XYZ file of N, CA and C in Angstrom:
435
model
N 0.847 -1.174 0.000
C 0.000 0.000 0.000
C 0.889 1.232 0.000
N 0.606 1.829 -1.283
C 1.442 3.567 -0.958
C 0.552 4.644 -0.735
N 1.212 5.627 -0.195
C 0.438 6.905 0.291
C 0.627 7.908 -1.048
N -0.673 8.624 -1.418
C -0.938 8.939 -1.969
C -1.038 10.680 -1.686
N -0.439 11.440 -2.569
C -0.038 12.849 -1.888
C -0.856 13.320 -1.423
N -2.206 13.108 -1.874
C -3.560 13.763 -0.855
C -3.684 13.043 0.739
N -3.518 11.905 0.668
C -3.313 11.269 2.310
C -2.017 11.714 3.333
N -1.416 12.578 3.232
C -0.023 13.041 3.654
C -0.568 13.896 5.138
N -1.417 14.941 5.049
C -2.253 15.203 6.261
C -2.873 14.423 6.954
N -3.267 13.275 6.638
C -4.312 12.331 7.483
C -3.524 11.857 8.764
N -4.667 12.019 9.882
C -3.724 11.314 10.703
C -3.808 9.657 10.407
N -4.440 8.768 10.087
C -4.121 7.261 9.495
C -3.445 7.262 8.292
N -3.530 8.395 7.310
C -1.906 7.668 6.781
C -1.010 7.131 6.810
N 0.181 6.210 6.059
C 0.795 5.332 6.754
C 1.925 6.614 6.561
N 2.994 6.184 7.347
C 4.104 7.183 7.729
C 5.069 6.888 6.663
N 6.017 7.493 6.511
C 7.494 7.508 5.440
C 8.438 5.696 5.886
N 7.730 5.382 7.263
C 8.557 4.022 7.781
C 7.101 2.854 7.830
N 6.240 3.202 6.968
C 5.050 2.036 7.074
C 5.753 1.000 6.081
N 6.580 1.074 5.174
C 6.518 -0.918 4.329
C 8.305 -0.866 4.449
N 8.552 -0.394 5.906
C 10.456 -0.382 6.112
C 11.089 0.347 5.604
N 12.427 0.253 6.003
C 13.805 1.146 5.381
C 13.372 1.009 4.152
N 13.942 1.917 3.050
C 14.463 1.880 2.148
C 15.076 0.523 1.359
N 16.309 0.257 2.046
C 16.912 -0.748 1.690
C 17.587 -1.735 2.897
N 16.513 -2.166 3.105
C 17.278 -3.218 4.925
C 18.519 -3.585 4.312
N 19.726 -3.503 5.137
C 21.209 -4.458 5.117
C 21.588 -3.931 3.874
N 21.406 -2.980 2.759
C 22.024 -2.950 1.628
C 23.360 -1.718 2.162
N 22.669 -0.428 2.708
C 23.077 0.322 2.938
C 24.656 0.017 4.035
N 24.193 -0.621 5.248
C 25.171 -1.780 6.174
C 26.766 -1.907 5.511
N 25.833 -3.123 4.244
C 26.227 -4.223 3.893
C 27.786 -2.967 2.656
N 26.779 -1.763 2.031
C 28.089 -1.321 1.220
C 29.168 -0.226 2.736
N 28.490 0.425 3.367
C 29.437 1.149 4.708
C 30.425 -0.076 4.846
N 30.199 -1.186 5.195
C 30.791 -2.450 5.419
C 32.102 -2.433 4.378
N 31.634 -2.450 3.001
C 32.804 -2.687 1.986
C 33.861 -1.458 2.013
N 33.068 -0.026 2.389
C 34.069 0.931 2.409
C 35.095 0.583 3.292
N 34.626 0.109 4.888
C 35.153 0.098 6.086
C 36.281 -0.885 5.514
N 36.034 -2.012 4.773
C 37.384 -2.975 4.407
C 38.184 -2.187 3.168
N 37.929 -1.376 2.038
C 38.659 -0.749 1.548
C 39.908 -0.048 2.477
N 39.522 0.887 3.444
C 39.801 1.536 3.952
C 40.891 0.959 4.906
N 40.802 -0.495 5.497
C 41.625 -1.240 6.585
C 42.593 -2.192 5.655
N 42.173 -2.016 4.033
C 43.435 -2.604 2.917
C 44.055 -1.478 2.975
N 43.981 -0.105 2.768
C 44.809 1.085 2.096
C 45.748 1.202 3.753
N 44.995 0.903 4.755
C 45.873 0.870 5.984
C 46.688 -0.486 5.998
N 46.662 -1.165 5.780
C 47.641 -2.139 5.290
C 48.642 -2.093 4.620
N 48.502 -1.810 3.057
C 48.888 -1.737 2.332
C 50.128 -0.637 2.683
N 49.494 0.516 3.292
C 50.601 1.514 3.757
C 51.221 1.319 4.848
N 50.826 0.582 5.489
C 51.646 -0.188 6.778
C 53.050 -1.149 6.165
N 52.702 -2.008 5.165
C 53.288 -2.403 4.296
C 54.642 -1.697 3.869
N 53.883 -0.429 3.628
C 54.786 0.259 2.256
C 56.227 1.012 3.539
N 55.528 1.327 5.025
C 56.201 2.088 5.867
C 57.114 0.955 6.685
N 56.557 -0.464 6.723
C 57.901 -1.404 7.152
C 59.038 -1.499 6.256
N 59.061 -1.161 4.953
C 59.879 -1.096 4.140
C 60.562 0.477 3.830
N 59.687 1.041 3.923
C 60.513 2.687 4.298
C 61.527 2.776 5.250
N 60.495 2.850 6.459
C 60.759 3.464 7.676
C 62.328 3.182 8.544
N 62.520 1.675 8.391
C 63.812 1.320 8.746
C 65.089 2.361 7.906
N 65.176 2.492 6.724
C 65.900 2.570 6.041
C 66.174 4.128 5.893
N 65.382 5.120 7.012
C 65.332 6.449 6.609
C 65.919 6.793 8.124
N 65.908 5.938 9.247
C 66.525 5.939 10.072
C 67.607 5.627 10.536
N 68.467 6.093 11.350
C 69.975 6.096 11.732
C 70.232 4.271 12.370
N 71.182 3.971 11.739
C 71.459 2.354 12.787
C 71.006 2.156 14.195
N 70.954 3.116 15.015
C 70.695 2.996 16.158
C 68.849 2.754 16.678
N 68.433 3.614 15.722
C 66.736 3.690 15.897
C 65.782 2.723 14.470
N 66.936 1.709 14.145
C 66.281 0.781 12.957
C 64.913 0.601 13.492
N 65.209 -0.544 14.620
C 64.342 -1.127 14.542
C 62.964 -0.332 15.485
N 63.457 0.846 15.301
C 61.820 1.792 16.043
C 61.246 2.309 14.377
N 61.966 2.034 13.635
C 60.964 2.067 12.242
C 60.063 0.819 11.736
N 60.142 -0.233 12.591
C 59.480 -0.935 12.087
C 57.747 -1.057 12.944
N 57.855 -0.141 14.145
C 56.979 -0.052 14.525
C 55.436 0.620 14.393
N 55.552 1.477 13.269
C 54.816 2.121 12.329
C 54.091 1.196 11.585
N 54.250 0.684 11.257
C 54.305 -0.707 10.415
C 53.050 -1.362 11.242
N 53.999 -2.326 11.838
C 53.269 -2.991 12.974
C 52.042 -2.663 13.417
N 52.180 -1.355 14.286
C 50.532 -0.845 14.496
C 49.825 -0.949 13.265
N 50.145 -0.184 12.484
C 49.297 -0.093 11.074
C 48.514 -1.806 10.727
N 49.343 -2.346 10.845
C 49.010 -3.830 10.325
C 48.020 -4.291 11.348
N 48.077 -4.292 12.463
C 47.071 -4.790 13.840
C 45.818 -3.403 13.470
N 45.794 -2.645 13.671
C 44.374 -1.778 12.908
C 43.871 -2.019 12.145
N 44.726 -2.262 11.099
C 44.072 -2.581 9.895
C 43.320 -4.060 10.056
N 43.710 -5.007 10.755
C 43.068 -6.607 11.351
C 41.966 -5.874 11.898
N 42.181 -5.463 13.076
C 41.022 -4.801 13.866
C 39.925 -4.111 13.598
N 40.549 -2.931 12.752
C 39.285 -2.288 11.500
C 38.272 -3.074 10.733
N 39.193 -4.379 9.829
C 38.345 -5.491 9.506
C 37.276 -6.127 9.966
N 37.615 -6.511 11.400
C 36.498 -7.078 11.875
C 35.693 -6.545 12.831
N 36.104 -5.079 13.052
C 35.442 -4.224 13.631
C 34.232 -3.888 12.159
N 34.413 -3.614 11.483
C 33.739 -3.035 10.166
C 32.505 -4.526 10.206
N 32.891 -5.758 10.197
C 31.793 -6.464 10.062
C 30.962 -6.577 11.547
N 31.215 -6.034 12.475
C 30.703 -6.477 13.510
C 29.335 -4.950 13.402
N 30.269 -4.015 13.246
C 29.173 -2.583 13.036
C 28.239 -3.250 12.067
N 28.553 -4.326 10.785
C 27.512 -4.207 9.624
C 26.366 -5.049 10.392
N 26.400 -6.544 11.338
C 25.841 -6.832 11.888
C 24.648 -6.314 12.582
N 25.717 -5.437 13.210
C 24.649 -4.993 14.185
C 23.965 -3.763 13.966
N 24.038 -2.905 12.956
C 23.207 -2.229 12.107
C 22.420 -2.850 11.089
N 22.485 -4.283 10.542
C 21.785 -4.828 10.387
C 20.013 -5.583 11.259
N 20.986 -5.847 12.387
C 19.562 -6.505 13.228
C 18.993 -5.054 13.480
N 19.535 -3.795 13.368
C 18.767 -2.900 14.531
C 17.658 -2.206 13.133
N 18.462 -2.268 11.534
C 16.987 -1.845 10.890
C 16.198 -3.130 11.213
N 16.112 -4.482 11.065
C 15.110 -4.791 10.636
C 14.264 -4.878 12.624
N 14.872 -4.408 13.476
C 14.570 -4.594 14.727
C 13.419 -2.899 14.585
N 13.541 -2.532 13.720
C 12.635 -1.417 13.446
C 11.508 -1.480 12.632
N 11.495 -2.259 11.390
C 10.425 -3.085 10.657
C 9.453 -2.684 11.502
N 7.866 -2.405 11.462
C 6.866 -2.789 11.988
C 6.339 -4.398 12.173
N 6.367 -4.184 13.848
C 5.778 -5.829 14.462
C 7.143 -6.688 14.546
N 8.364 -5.416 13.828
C 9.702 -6.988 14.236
C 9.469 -7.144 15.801
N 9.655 -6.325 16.167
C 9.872 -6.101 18.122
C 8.831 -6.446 18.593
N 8.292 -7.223 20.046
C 6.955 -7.370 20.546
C 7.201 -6.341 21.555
N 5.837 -5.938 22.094
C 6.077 -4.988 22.959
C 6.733 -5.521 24.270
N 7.391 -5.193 24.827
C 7.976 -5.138 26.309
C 9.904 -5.542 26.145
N 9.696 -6.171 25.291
C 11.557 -6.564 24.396
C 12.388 -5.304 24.372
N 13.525 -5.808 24.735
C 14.685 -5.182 24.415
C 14.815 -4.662 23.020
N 14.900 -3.522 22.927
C 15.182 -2.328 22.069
C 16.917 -2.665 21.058
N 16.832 -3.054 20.045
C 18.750 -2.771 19.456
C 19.089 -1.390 19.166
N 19.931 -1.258 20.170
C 20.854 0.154 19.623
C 21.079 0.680 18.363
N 21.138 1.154 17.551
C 21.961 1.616 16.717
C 23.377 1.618 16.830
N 24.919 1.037 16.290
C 25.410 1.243 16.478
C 26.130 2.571 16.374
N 27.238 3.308 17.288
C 27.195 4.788 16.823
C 28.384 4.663 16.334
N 29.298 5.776 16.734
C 30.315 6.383 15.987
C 31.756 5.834 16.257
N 32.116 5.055 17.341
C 32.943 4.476 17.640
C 34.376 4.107 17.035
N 33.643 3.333 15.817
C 34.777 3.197 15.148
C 35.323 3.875 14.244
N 34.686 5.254 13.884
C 35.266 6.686 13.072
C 35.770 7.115 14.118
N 35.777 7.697 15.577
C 36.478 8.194 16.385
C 37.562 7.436 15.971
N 37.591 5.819 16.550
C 38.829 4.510 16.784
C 39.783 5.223 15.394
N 39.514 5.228 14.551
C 39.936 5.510 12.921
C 40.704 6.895 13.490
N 39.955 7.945 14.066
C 40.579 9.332 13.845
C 41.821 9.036 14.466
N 41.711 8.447 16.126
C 42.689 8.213 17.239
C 43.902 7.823 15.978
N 43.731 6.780 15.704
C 44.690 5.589 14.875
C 45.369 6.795 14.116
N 44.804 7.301 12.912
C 45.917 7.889 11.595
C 46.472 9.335 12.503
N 45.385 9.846 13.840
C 46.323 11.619 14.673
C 47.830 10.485 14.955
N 47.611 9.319 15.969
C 48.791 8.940 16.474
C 49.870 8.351 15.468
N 49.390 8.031 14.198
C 50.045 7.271 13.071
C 50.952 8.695 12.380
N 50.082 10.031 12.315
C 50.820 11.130 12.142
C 51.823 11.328 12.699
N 51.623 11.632 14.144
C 52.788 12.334 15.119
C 53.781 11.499 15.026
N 53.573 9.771 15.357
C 54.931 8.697 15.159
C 55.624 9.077 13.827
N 54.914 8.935 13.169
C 55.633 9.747 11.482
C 56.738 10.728 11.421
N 55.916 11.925 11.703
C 56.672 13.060 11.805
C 58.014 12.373 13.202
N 57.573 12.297 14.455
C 58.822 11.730 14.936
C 60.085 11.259 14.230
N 59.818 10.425 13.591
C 60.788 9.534 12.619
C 61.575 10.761 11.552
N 60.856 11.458 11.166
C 61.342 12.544 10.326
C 62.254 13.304 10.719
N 61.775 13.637 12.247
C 62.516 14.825 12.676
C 63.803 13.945 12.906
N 63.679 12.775 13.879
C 64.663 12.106 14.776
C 66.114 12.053 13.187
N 65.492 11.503 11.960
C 66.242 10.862 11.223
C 66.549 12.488 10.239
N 66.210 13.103 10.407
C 66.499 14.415 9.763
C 67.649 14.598 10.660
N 67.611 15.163 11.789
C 68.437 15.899 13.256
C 69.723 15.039 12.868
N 69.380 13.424 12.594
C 70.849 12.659 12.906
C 71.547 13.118 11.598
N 71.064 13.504 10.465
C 71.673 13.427 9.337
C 72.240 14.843 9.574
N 71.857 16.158 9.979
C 72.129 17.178 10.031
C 72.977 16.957 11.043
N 73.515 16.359 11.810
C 74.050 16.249 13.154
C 75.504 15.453 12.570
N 75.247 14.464 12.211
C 76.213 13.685 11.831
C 76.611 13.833 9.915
């Protein structure tokens, strides 16, 4: 049944959420594919900085270049299956919105919120500053020595 632009005032009209979302789990399901794009390109550059990073640093601080790396690579795991766990559970919570999914007196599903875009910001501010560290430290030694 669709609403018809003259029924839009009625109060029994059905509402903009009477026959569900839009698109249950589609919407999820592509946020989901970005979220793994996004934890490859952190890889991938985690990758690219275990193979840099040593080699731009002085003998003494080698092996603190490989630690850039490292984190990068464990986020990027973590991002992964952080990304499917958000699609999950933004999954059950549209169709936990459906009309009649929920009986009355039941536990309510959250929405999941923002968590893991904060987790993301934390990750690439601290992935910056270690960066620049490395720059300065391996700049200073070259100007120094």
């Amino acid at each position: 049944m669709t609403a018809r632009r003259s029924d839009a005032g009625r109060p029994d009209a059905p509402g903009p959420h009477a026959q569900g979302p839009f698109d249950p789990g589609l919407q999820p399901e592509r946020t989901e594919l970005a979220w793994r794009r996004t934890a490859l390109a952190i890889a991938i550059g985690s990758l690219v900085s275990l193979r840099v990073f040593p080699l731009l640093l002085p003998p003494a601080f080698t092996a603190w270049g490989f630690v850039p790396g490292a984190v990068g690579l464990v986020a990027a795991c973590a991002l992964w299956f952080a990304a499917r766990r958000r699609q999950l559970r933004m999954t059950a919570w549209l169709h936990s919105t459906l009309p009649g999914a929920t009986p009355p007196g039941s536990a309510r599903i959250t929405a999941p919120g923002g968590g893991l875009l904060v987790a993301l910001t934390a990750l690439a501010t601290a992935f910056g500053v270690l960066c620049i560290g490395i720059v300065v430290v391996s700049s200073f030694v070259q100007f120094r020595g």
